[in-house]
CSV table of N, CA and C in Angstrom, one decimal:
chain,number,residue,atom,x,y,z
A,800,UNK,N,-14.2,-7.6,16.8
A,800,UNK,CA,-14.1,-6.4,15.9
A,800,UNK,C,-13.0,-5.4,16.7
A,801,UNK,N,-12.1,-6.0,17.8
A,801,UNK,CA,-11.0,-4.9,18.2
A,801,UNK,C,-9.6,-5.6,17.6
A,802,UNK,N,-9.9,-6.9,17.0
A,802,UNK,CA,-8.6,-7.3,16.0
A,802,UNK,C,-8.7,-6.2,15.1
A,803,UNK,N,-9.8,-6.3,14.2
A,803,UNK,CA,-10.1,-5.0,12.7
A,803,UNK,C,-9.4,-4.2,12.8
A,804,UNK,N,-9.7,-3.2,14.0
A,804,UNK,CA,-9.5,-2.3,15.2
A,804,UNK,C,-8.1,-1.9,14.6
A,805,UNK,N,-7.3,-2.7,15.1
A,805,UNK,CA,-6.2,-2.9,15.9
A,805,UNK,C,-5.4,-2.9,14.5
A,806,UNK,N,-5.8,-4.2,14.0
A,806,UNK,CA,-5.4,-4.4,12.7
A,806,UNK,C,-5.4,-2.8,11.6
A,807,UNK,N,-6.6,-2.2,11.8
A,807,UNK,CA,-6.8,-1.2,10.9
A,807,UNK,C,-5.4,0.3,11.4
A,808,UNK,N,-5.4,0.3,13.0
A,808,UNK,CA,-4.1,1.0,13.1
A,808,UNK,C,-2.6,0.5,12.7
A,809,UNK,N,-2.3,-0.7,12.4
A,809,UNK,CA,-1.2,-1.0,11.6
A,809,UNK,C,-1.3,-0.6,10.3
A,810,UNK,N,-2.5,-0.7,9.6
A,810,UNK,CA,-2.4,-0.2,8.1
A,810,UNK,C,-2.3,1.2,8.2
A,811,UNK,N,-2.9,1.7,9.4
A,811,UNK,CA,-2.6,3.7,8.9
A,811,UNK,C,-0.3,3.8,9.4
A,812,UNK,N,-0.1,3.2,10.4
A,812,UNK,CA,1.4,2.9,10.3
A,812,UNK,C,1.8,2.3,9.5
A,813,UNK,N,1.3,1.3,8.5
A,813,UNK,CA,2.5,1.0,7.3
A,813,UNK,C,2.2,1.9,6.1
A,814,UNK,N,1.0,2.7,6.0
A,814,UNK,CA,1.2,3.7,5.3
A,814,UNK,C,1.9,5.6,5.6
A,815,UNK,N,1.9,5.2,7.3
A,815,UNK,CA,2.6,6.8,6.9
A,815,UNK,C,3.6,6.3,7.0
A,816,UNK,N,4.6,5.2,7.3
A,816,UNK,CA,5.5,4.6,7.1
A,816,UNK,C,6.1,4.8,5.2
A,817,UNK,N,5.2,4.7,4.8
A,817,UNK,CA,5.3,5.0,2.9
A,817,UNK,C,5.1,6.1,2.9
A,818,UNK,N,4.8,7.1,3.7
A,818,UNK,CA,4.5,8.2,3.5
A,818,UNK,C,6.1,9.1,3.7
A,819,UNK,N,6.6,8.6,5.0
A,819,UNK,CA,8.0,9.0,5.4
A,819,UNK,C,9.1,8.7,4.5
A,820,UNK,N,8.6,7.8,3.5
A,820,UNK,CA,9.4,7.4,2.4
A,820,UNK,C,9.6,8.4,0.7
A,821,UNK,N,8.3,9.0,0.8
A,821,UNK,CA,7.8,9.4,-0.4
A,821,UNK,C,7.7,11.0,-0.2
A,822,UNK,N,7.4,11.5,0.8
A,822,UNK,CA,6.6,12.8,0.9
A,822,UNK,C,7.6,13.9,0.7
A,823,UNK,N,8.7,13.8,1.0
A,823,UNK,CA,9.6,15.0,1.0
A,823,UNK,C,11.1,14.3,-0.4
A,824,UNK,N,10.2,13.7,-0.8
A,824,UNK,CA,11.2,13.4,-2.4
A,824,UNK,C,10.3,14.5,-3.4
A,825,UNK,N,11.5,15.1,-4.6
A,825,UNK,CA,10.7,16.1,-5.6
A,825,UNK,C,9.7,14.9,-6.4
A,826,UNK,N,8.8,15.5,-7.3
A,826,UNK,CA,8.5,15.0,-8.4
A,826,UNK,C,9.3,14.2,-9.2
A,827,UNK,N,10.0,15.2,-9.5
A,827,UNK,CA,10.8,14.2,-10.8
A,827,UNK,C,11.5,12.6,-10.1
A,828,UNK,N,11.5,12.8,-8.6
A,828,UNK,CA,12.4,11.9,-8.1
A,828,UNK,C,11.9,10.8,-8.1
A,829,UNK,N,10.2,11.1,-7.7
A,829,UNK,CA,9.0,10.1,-7.7
A,829,UNK,C,8.9,9.3,-9.1
A,830,UNK,N,8.9,10.0,-10.0
A,830,UNK,CA,8.6,9.8,-11.5
A,830,UNK,C,9.9,8.9,-12.2
A,831,UNK,N,10.8,9.4,-11.7
A,831,UNK,CA,12.2,8.9,-12.1
A,831,UNK,C,12.5,7.0,-12.0
A,832,UNK,N,12.7,6.4,-13.2
A,832,UNK,CA,13.0,5.1,-13.3
A,832,UNK,C,14.9,4.9,-13.4
A,833,UNK,N,14.9,3.6,-12.2
A,833,UNK,CA,16.6,3.8,-12.2
A,833,UNK,C,16.7,3.1,-14.0
A,834,UNK,N,15.8,2.5,-14.4
A,834,UNK,CA,16.1,1.7,-15.7
A,834,UNK,C,14.7,1.3,-16.2
A,835,UNK,N,15.1,1.0,-17.6
A,835,UNK,CA,13.4,0.6,-18.4
A,835,UNK,C,13.1,-0.9,-17.9
A,836,UNK,N,12.9,-1.2,-17.3
A,836,UNK,CA,12.8,-2.6,-16.9
A,836,UNK,C,12.5,-2.4,-15.3
A,837,UNK,N,12.4,-1.0,-14.8
A,837,UNK,CA,12.1,-1.2,-13.1
A,837,UNK,C,11.1,-0.1,-13.1
A,838,UNK,N,9.9,0.1,-12.0
A,838,UNK,CA,9.1,0.8,-12.1
A,838,UNK,C,9.7,2.2,-11.0
A,839,UNK,N,9.2,2.7,-11.4
A,839,UNK,CA,9.3,4.4,-10.4
A,839,UNK,C,8.4,4.6,-9.1
A,840,UNK,N,8.7,5.0,-8.1
A,840,UNK,CA,8.6,4.9,-6.7
A,840,UNK,C,7.0,5.6,-7.0
A,841,UNK,N,6.8,6.4,-8.1
A,841,UNK,CA,5.5,7.2,-8.1
A,841,UNK,C,4.6,5.4,-8.2
A,842,UNK,N,5.1,4.7,-9.1
A,842,UNK,CA,4.2,3.3,-9.5
A,842,UNK,C,3.8,2.8,-8.5
A,843,UNK,N,4.9,2.1,-7.5
A,843,UNK,CA,4.7,1.4,-6.4
A,843,UNK,C,4.1,2.0,-5.5
A,844,UNK,N,3.7,3.3,-5.0
A,844,UNK,CA,2.9,4.0,-4.6
A,844,UNK,C,1.0,4.1,-5.2
A,845,UNK,N,1.2,4.0,-6.3
A,845,UNK,CA,-0.4,3.9,-7.1
A,845,UNK,C,-0.8,2.4,-7.1
A,846,UNK,N,0.8,1.2,-7.1
A,846,UNK,CA,-0.2,0.0,-7.1
A,846,UNK,C,-0.4,-0.4,-6.0
A,847,UNK,N,0.0,0.1,-4.5
A,847,UNK,CA,-0.4,-0.4,-3.3
A,847,UNK,C,-1.3,0.0,-2.8
A,848,UNK,N,-2.1,1.4,-3.2
A,848,UNK,CA,-3.7,1.3,-3.5
A,848,UNK,C,-3.9,0.8,-4.2
A,849,UNK,N,-4.0,0.5,-5.6
A,849,UNK,CA,-4.8,-0.1,-6.3
A,849,UNK,C,-4.9,-1.3,-6.1
A,850,UNK,N,-4.0,-2.6,-5.3
A,850,UNK,CA,-4.3,-3.2,-4.9
A,850,UNK,C,-5.1,-3.7,-3.6
A,851,UNK,N,-5.0,-2.8,-3.0
A,851,UNK,CA,-5.8,-2.5,-1.3
A,851,UNK,C,-6.9,-2.2,-2.2
A,852,UNK,N,-7.6,-1.2,-2.8
A,852,UNK,CA,-9.0,-1.2,-3.4
A,852,UNK,C,-9.5,-2.3,-4.5
A,853,UNK,N,-8.6,-3.2,-4.7
A,853,UNK,CA,-9.0,-4.3,-5.6
A,853,UNK,C,-9.4,-5.8,-4.7
A,854,UNK,N,-8.4,-5.7,-3.8
A,854,UNK,CA,-8.7,-6.8,-2.9
A,854,UNK,C,-9.9,-6.6,-1.7
A,855,UNK,N,-10.2,-5.0,-1.2
A,855,UNK,CA,-11.3,-5.2,-0.7
A,855,UNK,C,-12.4,-4.5,-1.6
A,856,UNK,N,-12.7,-4.2,-2.8
A,856,UNK,CA,-13.7,-4.5,-3.9
A,856,UNK,C,-14.4,-6.2,-4.1
A,857,UNK,N,-12.6,-6.9,-4.0
A,857,UNK,CA,-13.1,-8.3,-4.7
A,857,UNK,C,-13.5,-9.0,-3.6
A,858,UNK,N,-13.5,-8.9,-2.3
A,858,UNK,CA,-13.4,-10.2,-1.0
A,858,UNK,C,-14.8,-9.2,0.0
A,859,UNK,N,-14.9,-8.0,-0.2
A,859,UNK,CA,-15.6,-7.6,0.5
A,859,UNK,C,-17.0,-6.5,0.4
A,860,UNK,N,-16.7,-6.1,-0.9
A,860,UNK,CA,-17.9,-5.1,-1.2
A,860,UNK,C,-17.5,-4.5,-3.0
A,861,UNK,N,-18.5,-4.8,-3.5
A,861,UNK,CA,-18.4,-4.6,-4.9
A,861,UNK,C,-18.4,-2.9,-5.1
A,862,UNK,N,-17.7,-2.4,-5.2
A,862,UNK,CA,-17.6,-0.7,-5.2
A,862,UNK,C,-16.5,0.1,-6.4
A,863,UNK,N,-16.8,0.6,-7.2
A,863,UNK,CA,-16.7,1.1,-8.4
A,863,UNK,C,-14.6,1.6,-8.0
A,864,UNK,N,-14.1,1.7,-8.8
A,864,UNK,CA,-12.6,2.0,-8.5
A,864,UNK,C,-12.4,3.6,-8.3
A,865,UNK,N,-11.6,4.1,-7.4
A,865,UNK,CA,-11.8,5.8,-7.3
A,865,UNK,C,-11.1,6.6,-8.6
A,866,UNK,N,-10.2,5.6,-9.3
A,866,UNK,CA,-9.5,6.3,-10.5
A,866,UNK,C,-9.1,5.1,-11.7
A,867,UNK,N,-10.7,4.5,-12.2
A,867,UNK,CA,-10.1,3.7,-12.9
A,867,UNK,C,-9.2,4.0,-14.5
A,868,UNK,N,-9.2,4.9,-15.0
A,868,UNK,CA,-7.7,5.1,-15.7
A,868,UNK,C,-6.7,5.0,-14.8
A,869,UNK,N,-6.4,4.6,-13.7
A,869,UNK,CA,-5.0,4.5,-13.0
A,869,UNK,C,-5.0,2.8,-12.8
A,870,UNK,N,-6.4,2.1,-12.9
A,870,UNK,CA,-6.0,0.1,-13.0
A,870,UNK,C,-5.3,0.1,-13.7
A,871,UNK,N,-5.4,0.1,-15.2
A,871,UNK,CA,-4.1,-0.7,-15.6
A,871,UNK,C,-3.2,-0.3,-15.9
A,872,UNK,N,-2.4,1.0,-15.4
A,872,UNK,CA,-1.5,1.3,-15.4
A,872,UNK,C,-0.9,0.6,-13.9
A,873,UNK,N,-1.6,0.3,-12.9
A,873,UNK,CA,-0.7,0.3,-11.4
A,873,UNK,C,-0.8,-1.6,-11.4
A,874,UNK,N,-1.6,-2.0,-12.3
A,874,UNK,CA,-1.8,-3.4,-12.3
A,874,UNK,C,-0.4,-4.2,-12.3
A,875,UNK,N,-0.1,-5.2,-11.7
A,875,UNK,CA,1.6,-5.6,-11.6
A,875,UNK,C,1.7,-6.4,-13.3
A,876,UNK,N,0.7,-6.9,-13.4
A,876,UNK,CA,0.5,-7.8,-14.5
A,876,UNK,C,1.1,-6.9,-15.9
A,877,UNK,N,1.2,-5.7,-15.7
A,877,UNK,CA,1.3,-4.8,-16.5
A,877,UNK,C,2.7,-4.9,-17.1
A,878,UNK,N,3.7,-5.4,-17.7
A,878,UNK,CA,4.9,-5.4,-17.6
A,878,UNK,C,5.8,-3.9,-17.4
A,879,UNK,N,7.2,-4.3,-16.4
A,879,UNK,CA,7.5,-3.0,-15.9
A,879,UNK,C,8.0,-2.1,-17.1
A,880,UNK,N,8.3,-2.3,-18.3
A,880,UNK,CA,8.8,-1.1,-19.1
A,880,UNK,C,7.4,-0.5,-20.0
A,881,UNK,N,6.1,-0.6,-19.6
A,881,UNK,CA,5.0,-0.1,-19.7
A,881,UNK,C,4.4,0.8,-18.6
A,882,UNK,N,5.4,0.7,-17.7
A,882,UNK,CA,5.0,1.4,-16.1
A,882,UNK,C,5.3,3.0,-16.3
A,883,UNK,N,5.9,3.6,-17.2
A,883,UNK,CA,6.4,5.1,-17.0
A,883,UNK,C,5.6,6.1,-17.4
A,884,UNK,N,4.3,5.9,-17.9
A,884,UNK,CA,3.5,7.4,-18.0
A,884,UNK,C,2.6,7.4,-16.6
A,885,UNK,N,3.3,7.8,-15.9
A,885,UNK,CA,2.4,8.2,-14.5
A,885,UNK,C,1.8,9.5,-14.4
A,886,UNK,N,0.6,9.7,-14.0
A,886,UNK,CA,0.2,10.6,-13.1
A,886,UNK,C,0.6,11.8,-12.7
A,887,UNK,N,0.0,12.7,-12.4
A,887,UNK,CA,1.2,13.7,-11.0
A,887,UNK,C,0.9,13.0,-9.9
A,888,UNK,N,1.7,13.4,-9.2
A,888,UNK,CA,2.2,13.2,-7.4
A,888,UNK,C,0.9,13.3,-6.9
A,889,UNK,N,0.5,14.6,-7.2
A,889,UNK,CA,-0.9,15.2,-6.8
A,889,UNK,C,-2.1,13.7,-6.4
A,890,UNK,N,-2.0,13.7,-7.8
A,890,UNK,CA,-3.1,12.6,-7.9
A,890,UNK,C,-3.3,11.0,-7.6
A,891,UNK,N,-1.7,10.6,-7.4
A,891,UNK,CA,-1.1,9.3,-6.8
A,891,UNK,C,-1.5,9.7,-5.6
A,892,UNK,N,-0.9,10.9,-4.5
A,892,UNK,CA,-1.7,11.0,-3.4
A,892,UNK,C,-2.5,11.1,-3.1
A,893,UNK,N,-3.8,11.4,-4.0
A,893,UNK,CA,-4.9,11.5,-3.9
A,893,UNK,C,-6.0,10.4,-3.8
A,894,UNK,N,-5.1,9.6,-4.9
A,894,UNK,CA,-6.0,7.8,-4.9
A,894,UNK,C,-5.5,7.1,-3.6
A,895,UNK,N,-4.5,7.4,-3.4
A,895,UNK,CA,-3.7,6.6,-2.1
A,895,UNK,C,-4.7,7.1,-0.9
A,896,UNK,N,-5.3,8.3,-0.4
A,896,UNK,CA,-5.7,8.9,0.2
A,896,UNK,C,-7.3,8.5,0.3
A,897,UNK,N,-7.9,8.4,-0.8
A,897,UNK,CA,-9.4,7.8,-1.3
A,897,UNK,C,-9.2,6.1,-0.7
A,898,UNK,N,-8.4,5.8,-1.7
A,898,UNK,CA,-8.9,4.6,-0.8
A,898,UNK,C,-8.7,3.5,0.6
A,899,UNK,N,-7.5,4.3,1.2
A,899,UNK,CA,-7.1,4.5,2.5
A,899,UNK,C,-8.7,4.4,3.0
A,900,UNK,N,-8.9,5.3,2.8
A,900,UNK,CA,-10.5,5.6,3.3
A,900,UNK,C,-11.6,5.4,3.4
A,901,UNK,N,-11.4,4.7,2.2
A,901,UNK,CA,-12.5,3.3,1.6
A,901,UNK,C,-12.1,2.1,2.6
A,902,UNK,N,-10.7,1.7,2.6
A,902,UNK,CA,-10.6,0.4,3.5
A,902,UNK,C,-11.0,0.6,4.8
A,903,UNK,N,-11.3,2.1,5.3
A,903,UNK,CA,-11.2,2.1,6.6
A,903,UNK,C,-12.8,2.1,6.7
A,904,UNK,N,-13.8,2.7,5.5
A,904,UNK,CA,-15.2,2.4,6.0
A,904,UNK,C,-15.7,1.3,6.0
A,905,UNK,N,-14.7,0.6,5.1
A,905,UNK,CA,-15.9,-1.5,5.1
A,905,UNK,C,-14.8,-2.1,6.1
A,906,UNK,N,-13.8,-1.6,6.1
A,906,UNK,CA,-13.1,-2.5,7.3
A,906,UNK,C,-14.0,-2.1,8.6
A,907,UNK,N,-14.6,-0.9,9.0
A,907,UNK,CA,-15.1,-0.2,10.4
A,907,UNK,C,-16.6,-1.0,10.0
A,908,UNK,N,-17.2,-1.1,9.0
A,908,UNK,CA,-18.4,-1.7,8.6
A,908,UNK,C,-18.7,-2.9,9.0
A,909,UNK,N,-17.3,-4.0,8.7
A,909,UNK,CA,-17.0,-5.3,9.4
A,909,UNK,C,-17.4,-5.8,10.7
A,910,UNK,N,-16.0,-4.6,10.9
A,910,UNK,CA,-16.1,-4.9,12.7
A,910,UNK,C,-16.9,-4.2,13.4
A,911,UNK,N,-18.0,-3.4,13.1
A,911,UNK,CA,-19.3,-3.1,13.5
A,911,UNK,C,-20.6,-3.8,13.7
A,912,UNK,N,-20.4,-4.9,12.3
A,912,UNK,CA,-21.0,-5.8,12.3
A,912,UNK,C,-23.0,-5.3,10.9
A,913,UNK,N,-22.0,-3.9,10.4
A,913,UNK,CA,-22.8,-3.5,9.7
A,913,UNK,C,-22.7,-4.5,8.1
A,914,UNK,N,-22.9,-5.5,8.0
A,914,UNK,CA,-22.7,-6.0,6.7
A,914,UNK,C,-23.2,-7.7,6.8
A,915,UNK,N,-23.8,-8.5,5.7
A,915,UNK,CA,-24.2,-9.3,5.6
A,915,UNK,C,-23.2,-10.3,5.9
A,916,UNK,N,-23.7,-11.3,7.0
A,916,UNK,CA,-22.6,-12.6,7.1
A,916,UNK,C,-21.5,-11.9,7.7
A,917,UNK,N,-21.5,-10.6,9.0
A,917,UNK,CA,-20.8,-10.1,9.5
A,917,UNK,C,-19.2,-11.0,10.6
A,918,UNK,N,-19.6,-12.6,11.0
A,918,UNK,CA,-18.8,-13.2,11.7
A,918,UNK,C,-17.8,-14.1,10.2
A,919,UNK,N,-18.5,-14.3,9.2
A,919,UNK,CA,-17.5,-14.4,7.7
A,919,UNK,C,-16.6,-13.5,7.7
A,920,UNK,N,-17.0,-12.2,7.8
A,920,UNK,CA,-16.6,-11.0,6.7
A,920,UNK,C,-15.3,-10.7,8.1
A,921,UNK,N,-15.8,-10.8,9.0
A,921,UNK,CA,-14.5,-10.3,10.2
A,921,UNK,C,-13.3,-11.2,10.1
A,922,UNK,N,-13.9,-12.5,9.4
A,922,UNK,CA,-12.4,-13.5,9.2
A,922,UNK,C,-11.5,-12.9,8.0
A,923,UNK,N,-12.6,-13.2,6.8
A,923,UNK,CA,-11.9,-11.9,5.9
A,923,UNK,C,-10.8,-10.5,5.9
A,924,UNK,N,-12.5,-9.8,7.1
A,924,UNK,CA,-10.9,-8.4,6.8
A,924,UNK,C,-10.0,-8.8,7.7
A,925,UNK,N,-9.7,-9.6,8.6
A,925,UNK,CA,-8.6,-9.8,9.3
A,925,UNK,C,-7.7,-10.0,8.3
A,926,UNK,N,-7.5,-11.0,7.7
A,926,UNK,CA,-7.0,-11.7,6.9
A,926,UNK,C,-6.1,-10.6,6.0
A,927,UNK,N,-7.2,-10.2,4.8
A,927,UNK,CA,-7.2,-9.5,4.0
A,927,UNK,C,-6.7,-7.9,4.4
A,928,UNK,N,-7.0,-7.4,5.9
A,928,UNK,CA,-6.1,-6.2,6.1
A,928,UNK,C,-4.4,-6.7,6.4
A,929,UNK,N,-4.1,-7.9,7.5
A,929,UNK,CA,-2.7,-8.2,7.1
A,929,UNK,C,-2.0,-8.6,6.0
A,930,UNK,N,-2.4,-8.8,4.7
A,930,UNK,CA,-1.8,-9.0,3.5
A,930,UNK,C,-1.8,-7.5,3.1
A,931,UNK,N,-2.9,-6.6,3.3
A,931,UNK,CA,-3.0,-5.1,2.8
A,931,UNK,C,-1.2,-4.4,3.3
A,932,UNK,N,-1.1,-4.7,4.6
A,932,UNK,CA,0.0,-4.4,5.2
A,932,UNK,C,1.2,-4.9,5.1
A,933,UNK,N,1.0,-6.5,4.5
A,933,UNK,CA,2.5,-6.8,4.2
A,933,UNK,C,2.6,-6.4,2.7
A,934,UNK,N,2.1,-6.3,1.9
A,934,UNK,CA,2.2,-5.6,1.1
A,934,UNK,C,2.5,-4.4,1.0
A,935,UNK,N,2.2,-3.7,1.5
A,935,UNK,CA,2.3,-1.5,1.7
A,935,UNK,C,3.8,-2.3,2.1
A,936,UNK,N,4.4,-3.2,3.2
A,936,UNK,CA,5.6,-3.0,3.4
A,936,UNK,C,7.0,-3.5,2.5
A,937,UNK,N,6.1,-4.5,1.4
A,937,UNK,CA,6.8,-5.2,0.6
A,937,UNK,C,7.5,-3.9,-0.4
A,938,UNK,N,6.4,-3.3,-1.0
A,938,UNK,CA,7.1,-2.2,-2.0
A,938,UNK,C,8.0,-1.5,-1.3
A,939,UNK,N,7.6,-0.7,0.0
A,939,UNK,CA,8.1,-0.1,1.0
A,939,UNK,C,10.2,-0.4,0.6
A,940,UNK,N,9.9,-1.6,0.8
A,940,UNK,CA,11.4,-2.3,0.6
A,940,UNK,C,12.1,-1.4,-1.1
A,941,UNK,N,11.5,-1.8,-1.7
A,941,UNK,CA,12.0,-1.5,-3.2
A,941,UNK,C,12.0,0.3,-3.4
A,942,UNK,N,10.9,0.7,-2.4
A,942,UNK,CA,11.1,2.4,-2.6
A,942,UNK,C,12.4,3.1,-1.5
A,943,UNK,N,12.5,2.4,-0.2
A,943,UNK,CA,13.5,2.7,0.8
A,943,UNK,C,15.0,2.4,-0.1
A,944,UNK,N,14.8,1.2,-1.3
A,944,UNK,CA,16.0,1.0,-2.1
A,944,UNK,C,16.4,2.0,-3.1
A,945,UNK,N,15.5,2.7,-4.3
A,945,UNK,CA,15.8,3.1,-4.7
A,945,UNK,C,15.4,4.7,-4.0
A,946,UNK,N,14.9,5.2,-2.7
A,946,UNK,CA,15.5,6.5,-2.1
A,946,UNK,C,17.1,6.2,-1.6
A,947,UNK,N,17.3,5.2,-1.3
A,947,UNK,CA,18.5,5.5,-0.6
A,947,UNK,C,20.0,5.1,-1.8
A,948,UNK,N,19.7,4.2,-2.2
A,948,UNK,CA,21.1,3.6,-3.1
A,948,UNK,C,21.2,4.6,-4.2
A,949,UNK,N,19.7,5.0,-5.1
A,949,UNK,CA,20.2,5.6,-6.3
A,949,UNK,C,19.6,7.7,-6.1
A,950,UNK,N,19.0,7.7,-5.1
A,950,UNK,CA,18.7,8.9,-4.4
A,950,UNK,C,19.5,9.5,-3.8
A,951,UNK,N,20.2,9.0,-3.1
A,951,UNK,CA,21.1,9.3,-1.9
A,951,UNK,C,20.3,9.9,-0.2
A,952,UNK,N,19.1,9.7,-0.5
A,952,UNK,CA,18.2,10.2,0.8
A,952,UNK,C,18.3,9.2,1.9
A,953,UNK,N,18.0,9.5,3.3
A,953,UNK,CA,18.6,8.5,4.3
A,953,UNK,C,16.9,8.1,4.3
A,954,UNK,N,17.2,6.4,5.0
A,954,UNK,CA,15.8,6.0,5.3
A,954,UNK,C,15.2,6.6,6.6
A,955,UNK,N,14.1,6.9,6.7
A,955,UNK,CA,13.1,6.9,8.2
A,955,UNK,C,13.6,5.3,8.8
A,956,UNK,N,13.2,5.7,10.2
A,956,UNK,CA,13.4,4.8,10.5
A,956,UNK,C,12.1,3.5,11.0
A,957,UNK,N,12.7,2.2,11.5
A,957,UNK,CA,11.4,1.2,11.2
A,957,UNK,C,10.1,1.8,11.8
A,958,UNK,N,9.1,1.6,11.6
A,958,UNK,CA,7.5,1.7,12.5
A,958,UNK,C,7.8,1.1,13.7
A,959,UNK,N,7.5,2.1,14.8
A,959,UNK,CA,7.3,2.0,16.1
A,959,UNK,C,6.4,1.0,16.4
A,960,UNK,N,6.4,-0.3,16.2
A,960,UNK,CA,5.2,-1.6,17.0
A,960,UNK,C,5.6,-2.7,17.0
A,961,UNK,N,5.2,-3.4,18.0
A,961,UNK,CA,6.2,-4.6,18.6
A,961,UNK,C,5.4,-6.0,17.5
A,962,UNK,N,4.5,-5.2,16.5
A,962,UNK,CA,4.0,-6.5,15.6
A,962,UNK,C,5.1,-6.4,14.4
A,963,UNK,N,5.8,-5.9,13.9
A,963,UNK,CA,6.2,-5.6,12.7
A,963,UNK,C,8.0,-6.2,13.1
A,964,UNK,N,8.3,-6.5,12.4
A,964,UNK,CA,9.8,-7.5,12.7
A,964,UNK,C,9.9,-7.5,11.0
A,965,UNK,N,11.4,-7.7,11.2
A,965,UNK,CA,11.9,-7.6,9.8
A,965,UNK,C,12.4,-9.3,9.0
A,966,UNK,N,12.1,-9.9,8.0
A,966,UNK,CA,12.2,-11.0,8.0
A,966,UNK,C,12.6,-10.6,6.3
A,967,UNK,N,13.6,-11.4,6.1
A,967,UNK,CA,14.1,-11.5,4.4
A,967,UNK,C,14.7,-9.9,4.2
A,968,UNK,N,15.2,-9.4,4.7
A,968,UNK,CA,15.1,-7.9,4.7
A,968,UNK,C,13.6,-6.9,4.6
A,969,UNK,N,13.0,-7.2,4.8
A,969,UNK,CA,11.5,-6.4,4.8
A,969,UNK,C,10.6,-6.1,5.7
A,970,UNK,N,10.2,-5.6,5.7
A,970,UNK,CA,9.1,-5.5,7.4
A,970,UNK,C,8.0,-6.1,7.1
A,971,UNK,N,7.4,-7.4,8.2
A,971,UNK,CA,6.3,-8.0,8.1
A,971,UNK,C,5.6,-7.8,9.2
A,972,UNK,N,4.5,-7.7,9.1
A,972,UNK,CA,3.4,-7.8,10.2
A,972,UNK,C,3.3,-9.4,10.6
A,973,UNK,N,3.3,-9.2,12.0
A,973,UNK,CA,3.3,-11.1,12.2
A,973,UNK,C,2.5,-10.7,13.4
A,974,UNK,N,0.9,-10.7,13.0
A,974,UNK,CA,-0.3,-10.4,14.5
A,974,UNK,C,-0.6,-11.4,15.4
A,975,UNK,N,-0.1,-12.9,15.0
A,975,UNK,CA,-0.6,-14.3,15.4
A,975,UNK,C,0.8,-14.5,16.0
A,976,UNK,N,2.0,-13.5,15.6
A,976,UNK,CA,3.3,-14.3,16.5
A,976,UNK,C,2.9,-14.4,17.5
């Protein structure tokens, strides 16, 4: 239980870092694309949440999407040139928050044993959370590059945790190191 709870704190820390990368940007900066074959910051924000929901839904709990209209757009199988019709910043933020609430609810159910096969799902939850955290940071790298290099904004400091380091320039959670 403790490990899942600790990983949820790291998940929140990763999401807070993402928020530091985008919450001070204008809506125009969030939907701006450097070129046709790249994705806007807003796409990455929606994609991070879409993947989190998709993985939790398919690996631990079958539940409907909090925003089915965003599913196709935020899927990375959708070629970048077709990722331009983003919804509002408010909708993306609400989608991210709802998915995070669902991640917490499901992981807490698992950690508390309120699921079938609690030991097996605890193993799944640990690996799932590590993947979600590292996926969040993976897209934070690109968001940070556009934020700094294209939009001219400073970058926030790296998250304050001894569980995260940089690998090939990317923030990576090393919970078992």
